[in-house]
Amino acid sequence: MHRRSFIGAASATAAASAFGTFGIIGRASAQTLTLNGASQFDDSHPYTMAMQRFAELVQKYYGKPINFVIHKNSALGLEKQYVEYMAQGRAVDFAVASPAHMSTFSRSAPFIDAPFLFRDLAHWNKVLDQDLFKPIADDIAAKAGVMLIGYGGGGVRNIFATKPVTNLAEMKGLKVRVQGAPIWSKTFAATGMAPTVIAYNEVYNAIQNGVIEAGENEAAGVEQMKFYEVAPQLNMTQHAITIRPLCFSAKTFKGLPKDLQDAVVRAGKEAATYGREVESGGDGKRLETLEAAGKLKRIAFNDRDAMKKLVDPVMAAYAREIGAEGILAKINAI
């Protein structure tokens, strides 16, 4: 699939092919650019909603003809593939993606979304408002060719499982799916669990078939993927607050005219903020609705502080390893 398509004369296609970016000459200058987005979810998910808002805002701020196509419901694969496509400058121009999927390019990327980094939602918002992750975003842009143009997310992550888990003793040996970045496996292992990396779209079947007993996600993910059907016990570990950057391909960006670049940057920040409001504002309501319908049961977890103490040394070591000690200190000082 080509990174973007041009509507109109064949000369436009030839020009795009020849230049490989936004190089347009002659008649092609009058043609309409199409930017492609990708989402694992449908229209009701906060990530897709943020991307749709992004498209609307770019059109508003650019003020010239431009088309957007958002490929939903994993039509173009999963977030890991979106990051690879954006890095290559093909198929996907923008997407919401987990920082964990950027670890192949940047070792520091997963730090943005690591467990027990934030005390609560207010702390999370202050960290994002102060743009403390800019050095890591710059590293990702340089090494992966993926720009983080805004920070979405805001869902509190808990462990959904086939059994209730109320303390560390009951958590010991729990076979749980984690994201692909090593920091997730290290932190979960430190608490006594048995973490394993499984593709997001395979989690449901893996639990159903007894390969794993649990996974971890925010309310929107639990609802959208129907994880409650196979793991109805939602253990309220509150171990992380989701950060999902709205990403844009650097290769695509470099080929855009300056006024469109400005519109992308402005719209990215605003659309991601909108996504944060939607997700954080609806997080608790989603769980209340699911529980009221008898689809899941929220289980109080009594050892969060003890869990954090086990994870803190792992996080400190990780910060030293990637040169993010200063960022961690600033986050903890807020």
mmCIF file of C-alpha atoms in Angstrom:
data_model
loop_
_atom_site.group_PDB
_atom_site.id
_atom_site.type_symbol
_atom_site.label_atom_id
_atom_site.label_comp_id
_atom_site.label_asym_id
_atom_site.label_seq_id
_atom_site.Cartn_x
_atom_site.Cartn_y
_atom_site.Cartn_z
ATOM 1 C CA MET A 1 0.000 0.000 0.000
ATOM 2 C CA HIS A 2 1.368 3.406 -0.922
ATOM 3 C CA ARG A 3 1.917 5.855 1.892
ATOM 4 C CA ARG A 4 -0.480 8.298 0.379
ATOM 5 C CA SER A 5 -2.543 8.591 -2.741
ATOM 6 C CA PHE A 6 -3.327 11.463 -5.031
ATOM 7 C CA ILE A 7 -6.705 11.912 -6.652
ATOM 8 C CA GLY A 8 -6.697 13.140 -10.206
ATOM 9 C CA ALA A 9 -4.491 12.909 -13.268
ATOM 10 C CA ALA A 10 -1.916 10.195 -13.758
ATOM 11 C CA SER A 11 0.757 12.880 -13.750
ATOM 12 C CA ALA A 12 0.123 13.334 -10.022
ATOM 13 C CA THR A 13 0.837 9.672 -9.381
ATOM 14 C CA ALA A 14 3.966 9.829 -11.480
ATOM 15 C CA ALA A 15 5.206 12.872 -9.617
ATOM 16 C CA ALA A 16 4.581 11.317 -6.223
ATOM 17 C CA SER A 17 6.349 8.144 -7.304
ATOM 18 C CA ALA A 18 9.300 10.029 -8.689
ATOM 19 C CA PHE A 19 9.875 12.174 -5.644
ATOM 20 C CA GLY A 20 8.865 9.593 -3.003
ATOM 21 C CA THR A 21 7.522 12.243 -0.617
ATOM 22 C CA PHE A 22 5.326 15.264 -1.271
ATOM 23 C CA GLY A 23 7.198 16.228 -4.393
ATOM 24 C CA ILE A 24 4.637 17.600 -6.797
ATOM 25 C CA ILE A 25 5.156 19.458 -10.035
ATOM 26 C CA GLY A 26 2.989 20.919 -12.750
ATOM 27 C CA ARG A 27 -0.661 19.871 -12.702
ATOM 28 C CA ALA A 28 -0.128 17.742 -9.589
ATOM 29 C CA SER A 29 0.152 20.872 -7.467
ATOM 30 C CA ALA A 30 -3.618 21.239 -7.744
ATOM 31 C CA GLN A 31 -4.338 17.701 -6.575
ATOM 32 C CA THR A 32 -5.610 16.696 -3.143
ATOM 33 C CA LEU A 33 -3.361 14.887 -0.700
ATOM 34 C CA THR A 34 -4.720 11.916 1.250
ATOM 35 C CA LEU A 35 -3.227 11.106 4.651
ATOM 36 C CA ASN A 36 -3.800 7.597 6.009
ATOM 37 C CA GLY A 37 -4.374 6.822 9.667
ATOM 38 C CA ALA A 38 -4.706 3.440 11.394
ATOM 39 C CA SER A 39 -6.474 2.265 14.535
ATOM 40 C CA GLN A 40 -6.933 -1.119 16.183
ATOM 41 C CA PHE A 41 -10.395 -0.063 17.295
ATOM 42 C CA ASP A 42 -13.771 1.166 16.072
ATOM 43 C CA ASP A 43 -15.296 4.647 16.116
ATOM 44 C CA SER A 44 -16.322 4.422 19.785
ATOM 45 C CA HIS A 45 -12.796 3.994 21.150
ATOM 46 C CA PRO A 46 -10.998 7.111 22.506
ATOM 47 C CA TYR A 47 -7.939 6.491 20.300
ATOM 48 C CA THR A 48 -10.021 6.470 17.124
ATOM 49 C CA MET A 49 -11.981 9.482 18.338
ATOM 50 C CA ALA A 50 -8.736 11.404 18.908
ATOM 51 C CA MET A 51 -7.575 10.560 15.388
ATOM 52 C CA GLN A 52 -10.866 11.683 13.906
ATOM 53 C CA ARG A 53 -10.598 14.958 15.818
ATOM 54 C CA PHE A 54 -7.043 15.329 14.510
ATOM 55 C CA ALA A 55 -8.266 15.011 10.926
ATOM 56 C CA GLU A 56 -10.990 17.594 11.509
ATOM 57 C CA LEU A 57 -8.597 20.074 13.096
ATOM 58 C CA VAL A 58 -5.968 19.717 10.374
ATOM 59 C CA GLN A 59 -8.610 20.430 7.751
ATOM 60 C CA LYS A 60 -9.734 23.462 9.749
ATOM 61 C CA TYR A 61 -6.263 24.923 10.333
ATOM 62 C CA TYR A 62 -4.873 24.116 6.891
ATOM 63 C CA GLY A 63 -7.844 25.623 5.117
ATOM 64 C CA LYS A 64 -7.082 23.877 1.829
ATOM 65 C CA PRO A 65 -8.382 20.625 0.319
ATOM 66 C CA ILE A 66 -6.967 17.535 2.040
ATOM 67 C CA ASN A 67 -8.400 14.043 2.505
ATOM 68 C CA PHE A 68 -8.088 11.710 5.477
ATOM 69 C CA VAL A 69 -8.694 7.962 5.581
ATOM 70 C CA ILE A 70 -8.625 6.215 8.960
ATOM 71 C CA HIS A 71 -8.334 2.430 8.646
ATOM 72 C CA LYS A 72 -10.101 1.029 11.720
ATOM 73 C CA ASN A 73 -10.581 -2.315 13.463
ATOM 74 C CA SER A 74 -6.971 -3.461 12.837
ATOM 75 C CA ALA A 75 -7.468 -3.362 9.061
ATOM 76 C CA LEU A 76 -3.774 -2.479 8.703
ATOM 77 C CA GLY A 77 -2.554 -4.690 11.538
ATOM 78 C CA LEU A 78 -1.648 -3.716 15.097
ATOM 79 C CA GLU A 79 0.113 -0.749 16.696
ATOM 80 C CA LYS A 80 3.510 -2.406 16.327
ATOM 81 C CA GLN A 81 2.989 -2.521 12.565
ATOM 82 C CA TYR A 82 1.761 1.082 12.510
ATOM 83 C CA VAL A 83 5.036 2.231 14.085
ATOM 84 C CA GLU A 84 7.033 0.247 11.528
ATOM 85 C CA TYR A 85 4.986 1.651 8.647
ATOM 86 C CA MET A 86 5.410 5.233 9.867
ATOM 87 C CA ALA A 87 9.153 4.681 10.310
ATOM 88 C CA GLN A 88 9.357 3.451 6.726
ATOM 89 C CA GLY A 89 7.142 6.221 5.419
ATOM 90 C CA ARG A 90 4.548 3.924 3.859
ATOM 91 C CA ALA A 91 0.929 2.798 4.355
ATOM 92 C CA VAL A 92 0.359 4.724 7.618
ATOM 93 C CA ASP A 93 0.964 8.454 8.045
ATOM 94 C CA PHE A 94 -0.481 8.821 11.554
ATOM 95 C CA ALA A 95 -1.699 6.581 14.359
ATOM 96 C CA VAL A 96 -2.055 6.243 18.105
ATOM 97 C CA ALA A 97 0.505 3.735 19.362
ATOM 98 C CA SER A 98 1.950 2.423 22.612
ATOM 99 C CA PRO A 99 5.505 3.596 23.389
ATOM 100 C CA ALA A 100 6.330 -0.057 24.087
ATOM 101 C CA HIS A 101 6.143 -0.727 20.342
ATOM 102 C CA MET A 102 8.844 1.875 19.721
ATOM 103 C CA SER A 103 11.449 0.067 21.826
ATOM 104 C CA THR A 104 12.930 -1.579 18.717
ATOM 105 C CA PHE A 105 14.133 1.860 17.650
ATOM 106 C CA SER A 106 14.522 3.715 20.957
ATOM 107 C CA ARG A 107 15.389 1.977 24.231
ATOM 108 C CA SER A 108 14.012 4.923 26.170
ATOM 109 C CA ALA A 109 10.580 4.966 24.486
ATOM 110 C CA PRO A 110 8.783 2.560 26.907
ATOM 111 C CA PHE A 111 9.718 4.801 29.840
ATOM 112 C CA ILE A 112 6.893 7.133 28.796
ATOM 113 C CA ASP A 113 4.293 4.513 29.684
ATOM 114 C CA ALA A 114 6.064 2.432 32.343
ATOM 115 C CA PRO A 115 4.280 0.965 35.396
ATOM 116 C CA PHE A 116 4.062 2.973 38.624
ATOM 117 C CA LEU A 117 5.418 6.128 37.039
ATOM 118 C CA PHE A 118 2.428 8.214 38.137
ATOM 119 C CA ARG A 119 0.767 8.524 41.533
ATOM 120 C CA ASP A 120 -2.654 9.430 40.178
ATOM 121 C CA LEU A 121 -4.418 11.127 37.283
ATOM 122 C CA ALA A 122 -3.661 14.642 38.562
ATOM 123 C CA HIS A 123 0.057 13.795 38.712
ATOM 124 C CA TRP A 124 -0.147 12.261 35.231
ATOM 125 C CA ASN A 125 -1.712 15.407 33.785
ATOM 126 C CA LYS A 126 0.912 17.676 35.347
ATOM 127 C CA VAL A 127 3.746 15.586 33.906
ATOM 128 C CA LEU A 128 2.247 15.780 30.425
ATOM 129 C CA ASP A 129 1.490 19.490 30.697
ATOM 130 C CA GLN A 130 5.146 20.179 31.567
ATOM 131 C CA ASP A 131 6.322 18.185 28.521
ATOM 132 C CA LEU A 132 8.866 16.261 30.597
ATOM 133 C CA PHE A 133 9.097 13.508 27.994
ATOM 134 C CA LYS A 134 10.445 15.820 25.274
ATOM 135 C CA PRO A 135 14.006 14.362 25.376
ATOM 136 C CA ILE A 136 12.562 10.895 24.819
ATOM 137 C CA ALA A 137 10.230 12.138 22.088
ATOM 138 C CA ASP A 138 13.243 13.710 20.365
ATOM 139 C CA ASP A 139 15.117 10.409 20.597
ATOM 140 C CA ILE A 140 12.178 8.522 19.068
ATOM 141 C CA ALA A 141 11.904 11.049 16.237
ATOM 142 C CA ALA A 142 15.628 10.783 15.514
ATOM 143 C CA LYS A 143 15.910 6.996 15.693
ATOM 144 C CA ALA A 144 12.495 5.800 14.569
ATOM 145 C CA GLY A 145 11.401 8.579 12.263
ATOM 146 C CA VAL A 146 8.161 8.819 14.246
ATOM 147 C CA MET A 147 7.049 12.157 15.664
ATOM 148 C CA LEU A 148 5.020 12.299 18.882
ATOM 149 C CA ILE A 149 2.716 15.214 18.107
ATOM 150 C CA GLY A 150 0.485 14.822 21.160
ATOM 151 C CA TYR A 151 -0.138 12.650 24.209
ATOM 152 C CA GLY A 152 -3.435 10.808 24.561
ATOM 153 C CA GLY A 153 -4.508 8.111 26.981
ATOM 154 C CA GLY A 154 -5.623 8.594 30.568
ATOM 155 C CA GLY A 155 -7.081 5.191 31.348
ATOM 156 C CA VAL A 156 -6.015 3.591 34.621
ATOM 157 C CA ARG A 157 -4.660 0.103 33.955
ATOM 158 C CA ASN A 158 -5.657 -2.897 36.071
ATOM 159 C CA ILE A 159 -5.202 -6.665 35.829
ATOM 160 C CA PHE A 160 -8.103 -8.650 34.404
ATOM 161 C CA ALA A 161 -7.857 -12.313 35.348
ATOM 162 C CA THR A 162 -9.678 -15.602 35.628
ATOM 163 C CA LYS A 163 -9.444 -15.373 39.409
ATOM 164 C CA PRO A 164 -9.573 -12.649 42.069
ATOM 165 C CA VAL A 165 -6.238 -11.266 43.276
ATOM 166 C CA THR A 166 -6.349 -9.145 46.428
ATOM 167 C CA ASN A 167 -2.716 -9.148 47.573
ATOM 168 C CA LEU A 168 0.859 -10.013 46.604
ATOM 169 C CA ALA A 169 0.576 -13.561 47.945
ATOM 170 C CA GLU A 170 -2.357 -14.289 45.620
ATOM 171 C CA MET A 171 -0.523 -12.529 42.778
ATOM 172 C CA LYS A 172 2.529 -14.799 43.006
ATOM 173 C CA GLY A 173 3.034 -16.878 39.865
ATOM 174 C CA LEU A 174 0.119 -15.285 38.005
ATOM 175 C CA LYS A 175 0.572 -15.948 34.282
ATOM 176 C CA VAL A 176 -0.066 -12.511 32.816
ATOM 177 C CA ARG A 177 0.304 -11.033 29.353
ATOM 178 C CA VAL A 178 2.422 -7.871 29.163
ATOM 179 C CA GLN A 179 3.470 -5.476 26.425
ATOM 180 C CA GLY A 180 6.585 -6.244 24.401
ATOM 181 C CA ALA A 181 8.983 -3.732 25.999
ATOM 182 C CA PRO A 182 11.359 -5.452 28.475
ATOM 183 C CA ILE A 183 10.565 -2.999 31.297
ATOM 184 C CA TRP A 184 7.049 -4.452 31.528
ATOM 185 C CA SER A 185 8.317 -8.001 31.954
ATOM 186 C CA LYS A 186 10.935 -6.872 34.490
ATOM 187 C CA THR A 187 8.537 -4.896 36.663
ATOM 188 C CA PHE A 188 5.841 -7.559 36.656
ATOM 189 C CA ALA A 189 8.377 -10.284 37.435
ATOM 190 C CA ALA A 190 9.636 -8.197 40.359
ATOM 191 C CA THR A 191 6.174 -8.405 41.940
ATOM 192 C CA GLY A 192 6.172 -12.207 41.705
ATOM 193 C CA MET A 193 4.053 -12.639 38.588
ATOM 194 C CA ALA A 194 4.992 -14.748 35.564
ATOM 195 C CA PRO A 195 4.790 -12.289 32.658
ATOM 196 C CA THR A 196 4.768 -13.313 29.021
ATOM 197 C CA VAL A 197 4.625 -11.284 25.807
ATOM 198 C CA ILE A 198 1.673 -12.083 23.560
ATOM 199 C CA ALA A 199 0.232 -10.071 20.677
ATOM 200 C CA TYR A 200 -2.707 -7.937 21.769
ATOM 201 C CA ASN A 201 -5.150 -9.584 19.389
ATOM 202 C CA GLU A 202 -4.201 -13.044 20.717
ATOM 203 C CA VAL A 203 -4.819 -12.323 24.419
ATOM 204 C CA TYR A 204 -8.483 -13.374 24.414
ATOM 205 C CA ASN A 205 -7.763 -16.812 22.936
ATOM 206 C CA ALA A 206 -4.668 -17.276 25.092
ATOM 207 C CA ILE A 207 -6.772 -16.858 28.235
ATOM 208 C CA GLN A 208 -9.589 -18.947 26.839
ATOM 209 C CA ASN A 209 -7.145 -21.783 26.105
ATOM 210 C CA GLY A 210 -5.370 -21.557 29.454
ATOM 211 C CA VAL A 211 -2.051 -20.348 28.063
ATOM 212 C CA ILE A 212 -2.243 -17.349 30.412
ATOM 213 C CA GLU A 213 -4.537 -16.405 33.290
ATOM 214 C CA ALA A 214 -4.545 -12.644 32.993
ATOM 215 C CA GLY A 215 -3.696 -9.468 31.127
ATOM 216 C CA GLU A 216 -3.580 -5.777 31.956
ATOM 217 C CA ASN A 217 -5.465 -2.932 30.322
ATOM 218 C CA GLU A 218 -7.484 0.207 30.827
ATOM 219 C CA ALA A 219 -11.288 0.150 30.817
ATOM 220 C CA ALA A 220 -11.649 1.085 27.133
ATOM 221 C CA GLY A 221 -9.459 -1.841 26.073
ATOM 222 C CA VAL A 222 -11.207 -4.323 28.354
ATOM 223 C CA GLU A 223 -14.540 -3.246 26.938
ATOM 224 C CA GLN A 224 -13.525 -3.083 23.282
ATOM 225 C CA MET A 225 -11.707 -6.444 23.250
ATOM 226 C CA LYS A 226 -14.313 -8.111 25.509
ATOM 227 C CA PHE A 227 -11.626 -9.474 27.815
ATOM 228 C CA TYR A 228 -14.268 -9.676 30.545
ATOM 229 C CA GLU A 229 -15.780 -12.675 28.759
ATOM 230 C CA VAL A 230 -12.745 -14.847 29.526
ATOM 231 C CA ALA A 231 -11.301 -12.993 32.539
ATOM 232 C CA PRO A 232 -14.143 -11.325 34.446
ATOM 233 C CA GLN A 233 -12.186 -10.553 37.628
ATOM 234 C CA LEU A 234 -10.798 -7.020 37.346
ATOM 235 C CA ASN A 235 -8.148 -6.702 40.041
ATOM 236 C CA MET A 236 -7.718 -3.003 40.844
ATOM 237 C CA THR A 237 -3.928 -2.787 40.943
ATOM 238 C CA GLN A 238 -3.961 0.671 39.299
ATOM 239 C CA HIS A 239 -0.376 -0.032 38.294
ATOM 240 C CA ALA A 240 -0.215 2.421 35.395
ATOM 241 C CA ILE A 241 -1.995 5.271 33.674
ATOM 242 C CA THR A 242 -1.991 4.901 29.921
ATOM 243 C CA ILE A 243 -0.076 7.296 27.700
ATOM 244 C CA ARG A 244 -0.736 6.788 24.022
ATOM 245 C CA PRO A 245 1.074 9.262 21.790
ATOM 246 C CA LEU A 246 -0.573 10.485 18.634
ATOM 247 C CA CYS A 247 2.206 9.764 16.152
ATOM 248 C CA PHE A 248 3.042 11.101 12.708
ATOM 249 C CA SER A 249 5.522 9.773 10.174
ATOM 250 C CA ALA A 250 8.594 12.036 9.984
ATOM 251 C CA LYS A 251 9.078 11.071 6.337
ATOM 252 C CA THR A 252 5.551 12.148 5.506
ATOM 253 C CA PHE A 253 5.931 15.326 7.557
ATOM 254 C CA LYS A 254 9.112 16.410 5.775
ATOM 255 C CA GLY A 255 7.332 16.248 2.438
ATOM 256 C CA LEU A 256 4.435 18.482 3.472
ATOM 257 C CA PRO A 257 4.260 22.222 2.762
ATOM 258 C CA LYS A 258 5.071 24.468 5.731
ATOM 259 C CA ASP A 259 1.494 25.589 6.353
ATOM 260 C CA LEU A 260 0.318 21.977 6.466
ATOM 261 C CA GLN A 261 3.177 21.046 8.812
ATOM 262 C CA ASP A 262 2.047 23.839 11.142
ATOM 263 C CA ALA A 263 -1.524 22.563 11.003
ATOM 264 C CA VAL A 264 -0.406 19.000 11.817
ATOM 265 C CA VAL A 265 1.611 20.110 14.860
ATOM 266 C CA ARG A 266 -1.154 22.348 16.194
ATOM 267 C CA ALA A 267 -3.911 19.799 15.577
ATOM 268 C CA GLY A 268 -1.865 16.941 17.048
ATOM 269 C CA LYS A 269 -1.548 18.523 20.453
ATOM 270 C CA GLU A 270 -5.192 19.590 20.601
ATOM 271 C CA ALA A 271 -6.559 16.259 19.360
ATOM 272 C CA ALA A 272 -4.480 14.283 21.845
ATOM 273 C CA THR A 273 -5.683 16.517 24.684
ATOM 274 C CA TYR A 274 -9.237 15.826 23.555
ATOM 275 C CA GLY A 275 -8.462 12.089 23.599
ATOM 276 C CA ARG A 276 -7.142 12.385 27.154
ATOM 277 C CA GLU A 277 -10.342 14.072 28.270
ATOM 278 C CA VAL A 278 -12.519 11.432 26.614
ATOM 279 C CA GLU A 279 -10.610 8.464 28.006
ATOM 280 C CA SER A 280 -9.920 9.687 31.534
ATOM 281 C CA GLY A 281 -13.419 11.110 31.840
ATOM 282 C CA GLY A 282 -15.109 7.895 30.755
ATOM 283 C CA ASP A 283 -12.775 5.365 32.394
ATOM 284 C CA GLY A 284 -14.707 4.834 35.616
ATOM 285 C CA LYS A 285 -18.083 5.014 33.890
ATOM 286 C CA ARG A 286 -17.128 2.193 31.533
ATOM 287 C CA LEU A 287 -16.257 -0.061 34.461
ATOM 288 C CA GLU A 288 -19.417 0.849 36.332
ATOM 289 C CA THR A 289 -21.516 -0.007 33.286
ATOM 290 C CA LEU A 290 -19.754 -3.336 32.725
ATOM 291 C CA GLU A 291 -20.063 -4.299 36.388
ATOM 292 C CA ALA A 292 -23.725 -3.284 36.556
ATOM 293 C CA ALA A 293 -24.362 -5.543 33.553
ATOM 294 C CA GLY A 294 -22.703 -8.439 35.378
ATOM 295 C CA LYS A 295 -19.863 -8.659 32.860
ATOM 296 C CA LEU A 296 -17.029 -8.136 35.307
ATOM 297 C CA LYS A 297 -16.358 -7.745 38.999
ATOM 298 C CA ARG A 298 -13.975 -5.175 40.418
ATOM 299 C CA ILE A 299 -11.717 -6.677 43.075
ATOM 300 C CA ALA A 300 -10.015 -4.423 45.619
ATOM 301 C CA PHE A 301 -6.233 -4.903 45.634
ATOM 302 C CA ASN A 302 -4.725 -4.257 49.060
ATOM 303 C CA ASP A 303 -0.999 -4.318 48.346
ATOM 304 C CA ARG A 304 -0.490 -1.537 45.807
ATOM 305 C CA ASP A 305 2.076 0.270 47.974
ATOM 306 C CA ALA A 306 3.987 -2.957 48.563
ATOM 307 C CA MET A 307 3.820 -3.728 44.851
ATOM 308 C CA LYS A 308 5.268 -0.306 44.053
ATOM 309 C CA LYS A 309 8.156 -0.793 46.483
ATOM 310 C CA LEU A 310 9.138 -3.945 44.609
ATOM 311 C CA VAL A 311 8.963 -2.131 41.276
ATOM 312 C CA ASP A 312 10.771 1.095 42.283
ATOM 313 C CA PRO A 313 14.331 -0.359 42.141
ATOM 314 C CA VAL A 314 13.628 -1.818 38.701
ATOM 315 C CA MET A 315 12.383 1.539 37.441
ATOM 316 C CA ALA A 316 15.374 3.367 38.943
ATOM 317 C CA ALA A 317 17.779 0.954 37.251
ATOM 318 C CA TYR A 318 15.944 1.344 33.953
ATOM 319 C CA ALA A 319 16.120 5.143 34.204
ATOM 320 C CA ARG A 320 19.896 4.947 34.785
ATOM 321 C CA GLU A 321 20.297 2.546 31.886
ATOM 322 C CA ILE A 322 18.600 4.840 29.371
ATOM 323 C CA GLY A 323 19.848 8.130 30.790
ATOM 324 C CA ALA A 324 16.448 9.227 32.072
ATOM 325 C CA GLU A 325 17.363 9.716 35.742
ATOM 326 C CA GLY A 326 16.763 13.449 35.450
ATOM 327 C CA ILE A 327 13.313 12.934 33.947
ATOM 328 C CA LEU A 328 12.375 10.415 36.661
ATOM 329 C CA ALA A 329 13.542 12.831 39.374
ATOM 330 C CA LYS A 330 11.426 15.644 37.889
ATOM 331 C CA ILE A 331 8.383 13.360 37.678
ATOM 332 C CA ASN A 332 8.770 12.271 41.301
ATOM 333 C CA ALA A 333 9.263 15.888 42.413
ATOM 334 C CA ILE A 334 5.916 17.062 41.040
#
